[in-house]
Short mmCIF file of C-alpha atoms in Angstrom, two decimals:
data_model
loop_
_atom_site.label_atom_id
_atom_site.label_comp_id
_atom_site.label_asym_id
_atom_site.label_seq_id
_atom_site.Cartn_x
_atom_site.Cartn_y
_atom_site.Cartn_z
CA MET B 233 20.90 14.92 -8.19
CA SER B 234 18.97 14.82 -11.69
CA GLY B 235 20.20 11.49 -12.73
CA LEU B 236 24.22 12.00 -11.81
CA ARG B 237 25.74 9.03 -11.04
CA LEU B 238 29.39 9.28 -9.71
CA VAL B 239 31.42 6.55 -11.51
CA SER B 240 35.05 5.60 -10.53
CA ALA B 241 37.17 4.58 -13.37
CA GLY B 242 40.45 2.95 -12.55
CA LEU B 243 43.45 3.68 -15.11
CA HIS B 244 46.46 1.28 -15.69
CA HIS B 245 50.02 1.60 -15.75
CA GLY B 246 50.67 3.67 -13.20
CA LYS B 247 48.01 6.33 -13.94
CA ARG B 248 45.96 7.72 -11.12
CA ARG B 249 42.35 6.78 -10.61
CA CYS B 250 40.01 9.86 -10.81
CA LEU B 251 36.22 10.42 -10.31
CA HIS B 252 34.05 11.11 -13.25
CA MET B 253 30.50 12.78 -13.10
CA TRP B 254 28.21 10.87 -15.54
CA LYS B 255 24.82 12.29 -16.33
CA THR B 256 22.47 9.42 -17.22
CA PRO B 257 18.98 9.22 -16.01
CA GLU B 258 18.22 5.68 -17.13
CA ALA B 259 21.50 3.63 -16.43
CA THR B 260 24.84 3.64 -14.83
CA ARG B 261 28.11 1.67 -15.70
CA LEU B 262 29.42 -0.45 -12.91
CA PRO B 263 33.20 0.29 -12.04
CA VAL B 264 34.02 -3.44 -11.73
CA THR B 265 32.28 -5.48 -14.48
CA GLY B 266 31.53 -2.24 -17.10
CA ARG B 267 28.16 -3.66 -17.16
CA LEU B 268 24.98 -1.32 -17.58
CA ILE B 269 21.99 -1.83 -15.33
CA LYS B 270 18.88 0.13 -15.19
CA LEU B 271 18.13 2.41 -12.26
CA SER B 272 14.33 3.36 -11.29
CA ARG B 273 13.67 6.48 -10.97
CA SER B 274 11.34 6.42 -8.50
CA PRO B 275 13.00 6.42 -5.01
CA VAL B 276 11.13 3.98 -3.65
CA PHE B 277 11.80 0.71 -5.76
CA ASN B 278 15.20 1.12 -6.55
CA ILE B 279 17.55 -1.74 -7.20
CA SER B 280 20.97 -0.71 -5.87
CA ALA B 281 24.25 -0.93 -8.22
CA ARG B 282 25.72 -3.08 -5.26
CA HIS B 283 23.41 -6.18 -5.53
CA ALA B 284 24.51 -6.15 -9.51
CA ALA B 285 28.14 -5.60 -8.97
CA THR B 286 28.42 -8.47 -6.23
CA LYS B 287 26.14 -10.86 -8.02
CA THR B 288 23.72 -11.16 -4.70
CA PRO B 289 20.39 -11.15 -5.20
CA GLY B 290 18.28 -8.21 -5.57
CA PRO B 291 15.44 -7.27 -3.37
CA GLY B 292 13.06 -9.77 -5.32
CA PHE B 293 9.86 -9.91 -7.03
CA VAL B 294 7.93 -7.12 -5.02
CA ALA B 295 10.69 -4.46 -5.87
CA ARG B 296 10.93 -5.63 -9.64
CA HIS B 297 7.17 -5.54 -10.12
CA PRO B 298 5.94 -3.52 -7.39
CA PHE B 299 2.46 -2.13 -8.71
CA ALA B 300 1.53 -5.76 -9.87
CA SER B 301 2.70 -7.60 -6.48
CA GLN B 302 0.62 -4.88 -4.54
CA VAL B 303 -2.43 -5.51 -6.61
CA LEU B 304 -2.07 -9.31 -6.27
CA ILE B 305 -1.55 -9.35 -3.01
CA ALA B 306 -4.22 -7.14 -1.94
CA THR B 307 -6.88 -8.79 -4.15
CA LEU B 308 -6.15 -12.42 -2.42
CA LYS B 309 -5.84 -11.09 0.94
CA THR B 310 -9.23 -9.38 0.99
CA SER B 311 -10.95 -12.31 -0.52
CA ALA B 312 -9.28 -14.79 1.45
CA ALA B 313 -10.11 -12.42 4.79
CA ASP B 314 -13.51 -12.94 3.83
CA LEU B 315 -13.94 -16.49 3.25
CA VAL B 316 -11.76 -16.79 6.63
CA VAL B 317 -14.71 -14.93 8.31
CA GLN B 318 -17.58 -16.94 6.53
CA MET B 319 -15.81 -20.23 7.04
CA VAL B 320 -14.20 -19.83 10.58
CA VAL B 321 -16.12 -17.28 12.37
CA GLU B 322 -19.26 -17.49 11.21
CA LYS B 323 -19.27 -21.44 10.44
CA THR B 324 -20.37 -21.21 6.83
CA ASP B 325 -19.95 -24.57 4.76
CA TRP B 326 -18.04 -24.45 1.53
CA LYS B 327 -21.17 -25.27 -0.26
CA GLU B 328 -23.15 -22.17 1.12
CA ILE B 329 -20.48 -19.54 0.97
CA ASP B 330 -21.88 -16.29 -0.15
CA TRP B 331 -19.91 -15.86 -3.33
CA ARG B 332 -21.55 -12.49 -4.02
CA ARG B 333 -20.44 -11.18 -0.83
CA ASN B 334 -16.67 -12.56 -1.63
CA LEU B 335 -16.99 -10.76 -4.76
CA LEU B 336 -17.44 -7.34 -2.86
CA TYR B 337 -14.05 -7.83 -1.36
CA SER B 338 -12.27 -9.02 -4.15
CA CYS B 339 -13.19 -5.97 -6.24
CA PHE B 340 -12.61 -3.82 -3.39
CA GLY B 341 -9.20 -5.55 -2.62
CA PHE B 342 -8.27 -5.20 -6.26
CA LEU B 343 -9.31 -1.69 -7.30
CA TYR B 344 -8.91 0.34 -3.74
CA LEU B 345 -6.70 -1.59 -1.91
CA GLY B 346 -4.55 -2.30 -4.82
CA VAL B 347 -4.63 0.06 -7.32
CA VAL B 348 -5.86 3.42 -5.81
CA GLN B 349 -3.42 2.47 -2.52
CA TRP B 350 -0.49 2.17 -4.57
CA HIS B 351 -0.92 5.63 -5.91
CA ILE B 352 -1.69 7.00 -2.54
CA TYR B 353 0.91 5.32 -0.21
CA VAL B 354 3.80 5.03 -2.82
CA ARG B 355 3.48 7.83 -5.18
CA GLY B 356 1.48 10.12 -3.36
CA PHE B 357 2.94 10.16 0.22
CA SER B 358 6.36 10.09 -1.54
CA ARG B 359 5.88 13.41 -3.11
CA LEU B 360 4.27 14.76 0.33
CA PHE B 361 6.97 13.46 2.79
CA PRO B 362 10.10 12.98 0.35
CA ARG B 363 12.31 12.56 3.66
CA ALA B 364 10.43 9.35 4.56
CA GLY B 365 12.51 7.04 2.83
CA ASP B 366 15.92 8.44 4.48
CA PHE B 367 14.08 8.00 7.69
CA CYS B 368 12.44 4.65 7.03
CA ASN B 369 16.16 3.43 6.20
CA LYS B 370 17.48 4.68 9.61
CA THR B 371 18.32 2.69 12.56
CA PHE B 372 15.85 2.81 15.33
CA ARG B 373 17.98 4.88 17.51
CA GLU B 374 18.82 7.35 14.53
CA LYS B 375 14.95 7.46 13.88
CA LEU B 376 14.42 8.51 17.76
CA LYS B 377 17.02 11.64 17.39
CA ASP B 378 15.58 12.68 13.71
CA LYS B 379 13.01 15.36 14.89
CA GLN B 380 11.94 15.98 11.15
CA GLY B 381 11.75 12.48 10.50
CA LEU B 382 9.40 11.96 13.42
CA ARG B 383 7.13 15.01 12.47
CA ASP B 384 7.03 13.41 9.18
CA LEU B 385 6.10 10.24 10.38
CA PHE B 386 3.16 11.59 12.42
CA GLY B 387 2.02 13.68 9.53
CA GLN B 388 1.65 10.67 7.40
CA ILE B 389 -0.49 8.97 10.28
CA PHE B 390 -2.50 12.08 10.35
CA VAL B 391 -3.32 12.34 6.55
CA ASP B 392 -3.80 8.64 6.59
CA LEU B 393 -6.35 8.66 9.48
CA CYS B 394 -7.83 11.95 8.96
CA PHE B 395 -8.17 12.09 4.94
CA VAL B 396 -7.33 8.80 3.45
CA GLN B 397 -9.66 6.65 5.85
CA ALA B 398 -12.29 9.21 6.23
CA VAL B 399 -12.93 10.60 2.85
CA LEU B 400 -11.53 7.96 0.50
CA TYR B 401 -11.56 4.57 2.33
CA TRP B 402 -15.03 4.52 3.63
CA PRO B 403 -17.13 5.98 0.87
CA THR B 404 -15.63 3.97 -1.59
CA PHE B 405 -16.21 0.80 0.60
CA TYR B 406 -19.93 1.51 0.84
CA MET B 407 -20.19 2.41 -2.84
CA PHE B 408 -19.03 -1.10 -3.77
CA LYS B 409 -21.00 -2.69 -1.04
CA ASN B 410 -23.87 -0.92 -2.18
CA GLY B 411 -23.45 -1.43 -6.01
CA ILE B 412 -22.25 -5.22 -5.44
CA LEU B 413 -23.88 -6.44 -2.24
CA LEU B 414 -27.10 -4.44 -2.21
CA GLY B 415 -27.93 -3.68 -5.69
CA GLY B 416 -28.53 -5.99 -8.80
CA PHE B 417 -28.72 -9.89 -9.64
CA SER B 418 -32.19 -10.26 -8.20
CA GLU B 419 -35.75 -8.75 -8.15
CA GLU B 420 -35.59 -8.36 -4.73
CA LYS B 421 -32.40 -6.33 -4.65
CA PRO B 422 -32.90 -3.91 -8.00
CA TYR B 423 -29.91 -2.59 -9.53
CA TYR B 424 -28.64 0.98 -8.47
CA GLY B 425 -27.42 3.41 -11.15
CA VAL B 426 -23.99 5.14 -10.54
CA THR B 427 -25.84 8.12 -9.16
CA GLU B 428 -28.16 6.26 -6.53
CA THR B 429 -25.11 4.00 -5.45
CA CYS B 430 -23.23 6.68 -4.49
CA VAL B 431 -26.66 8.86 -2.76
CA VAL B 432 -27.37 5.51 -0.86
CA ALA B 433 -23.89 4.87 -0.26
CA ALA B 434 -23.44 8.57 1.51
CA SER B 435 -26.75 7.99 3.27
CA LYS B 436 -25.29 4.86 5.34
CA TYR B 437 -21.94 6.24 5.70
CA ARG B 438 -23.45 9.56 7.33
CA ASP B 439 -25.03 7.17 9.73
CA THR B 440 -22.02 5.11 10.83
CA PHE B 441 -19.01 7.73 10.24
CA TRP B 442 -18.13 8.09 13.80
CA ALA B 443 -18.11 4.55 14.71
CA ASP B 444 -16.49 3.68 11.58
CA ASN B 445 -13.36 6.18 12.05
CA LEU B 446 -12.87 6.07 15.96
CA GLY B 447 -12.96 2.03 15.22
CA MET B 448 -10.48 1.86 12.34
CA SER B 449 -8.19 4.83 13.89
CA ALA B 450 -7.97 2.79 16.86
CA PHE B 451 -6.77 -0.40 15.14
CA TRP B 452 -4.75 1.50 12.66
CA PHE B 453 -3.09 4.40 14.66
CA PRO B 454 -0.28 1.86 16.25
CA ALA B 455 -0.28 -0.26 12.96
CA ASP B 456 0.55 2.82 10.95
CA ILE B 457 3.43 3.67 13.41
CA LEU B 458 5.08 0.09 12.21
CA VAL B 459 3.89 0.71 8.65
CA MET B 460 4.93 4.24 8.44
CA SER B 461 8.48 3.11 9.57
CA VAL B 462 9.70 0.17 7.55
CA PRO B 463 11.51 0.98 4.29
CA LEU B 464 9.23 2.19 1.56
CA HIS B 465 9.37 -1.00 -0.62
CA TYR B 466 8.14 -2.94 2.37
CA ARG B 467 5.44 -0.60 2.99
CA LEU B 468 2.25 -2.34 1.40
CA PRO B 469 3.66 -5.80 1.80
CA VAL B 470 3.80 -4.87 5.72
CA ASN B 471 0.64 -2.95 5.31
CA HIS B 472 -1.30 -6.04 3.39
CA THR B 473 -0.12 -8.54 6.40
CA ILE B 474 -1.79 -6.18 9.18
CA SER B 475 -4.59 -5.47 7.02
CA PHE B 476 -5.14 -9.01 6.69
CA LEU B 477 -6.90 -8.90 10.17
CA TRP B 478 -8.32 -5.65 9.80
CA CYS B 479 -10.32 -6.98 6.55
CA CYS B 480 -11.48 -9.88 8.43
CA ILE B 481 -12.83 -7.42 11.12
CA LEU B 482 -14.50 -5.55 8.26
CA SER B 483 -16.00 -8.62 6.92
CA PHE B 484 -17.59 -9.26 10.16
CA TRP B 485 -18.44 -6.12 11.17
CA ARG B 486 -19.77 -4.06 8.06
CA THR B 487 -20.88 -6.74 5.87
CA GLN B 488 -24.36 -6.92 6.83
#
């Protein structure tokens, strides 16, 4: 609508009410309070005027600071998942925690799961599938009747599993693993340059390509149906919640 906002203005002393179209990309004036509020340009995190007009709480910190909240959640979640595996699954004493291994997952969580995935799933998917927001906000019965929305849903899952996962996720993980866990910090494990890191990571990924992607797809295909169906501003938080279990599996499965 190019920033057009429909504003209702009441005229006193018997004058009839009328509707005005007010072009404003940044703010809109509330009909009751007359206050100006900011409206996000992003279709994903738009705090509605209804909350401000009725003075009820908005969607909260996640909606007000979407990028920062996702980076923080991703970093803490991935680091915590590795600590859970080391201490609970592998029975490692706190004094013997492998902090270098934990650094791997903290960095991977911060840079890829936090920063990169924000641009992939929020900005990128919103442009590739512009009707996703409308579909996600519908009821379950309405979603079942929305054929185009269902096609978009499985289209998102296809892009996620066949492109994001196979082309971005695993190669990035192996580069982090090779650069942090297997390179540098000691004479036995000499530092790898950027080129060597990428070459060795590609070699390792080639050997485990099918096992990595089939295993991850088996986990994430049903999970993606849920993740891609919730309202967009809850997509990454829900993804991080499910991803905590996946990160535990990843830490146990692909650290060594």
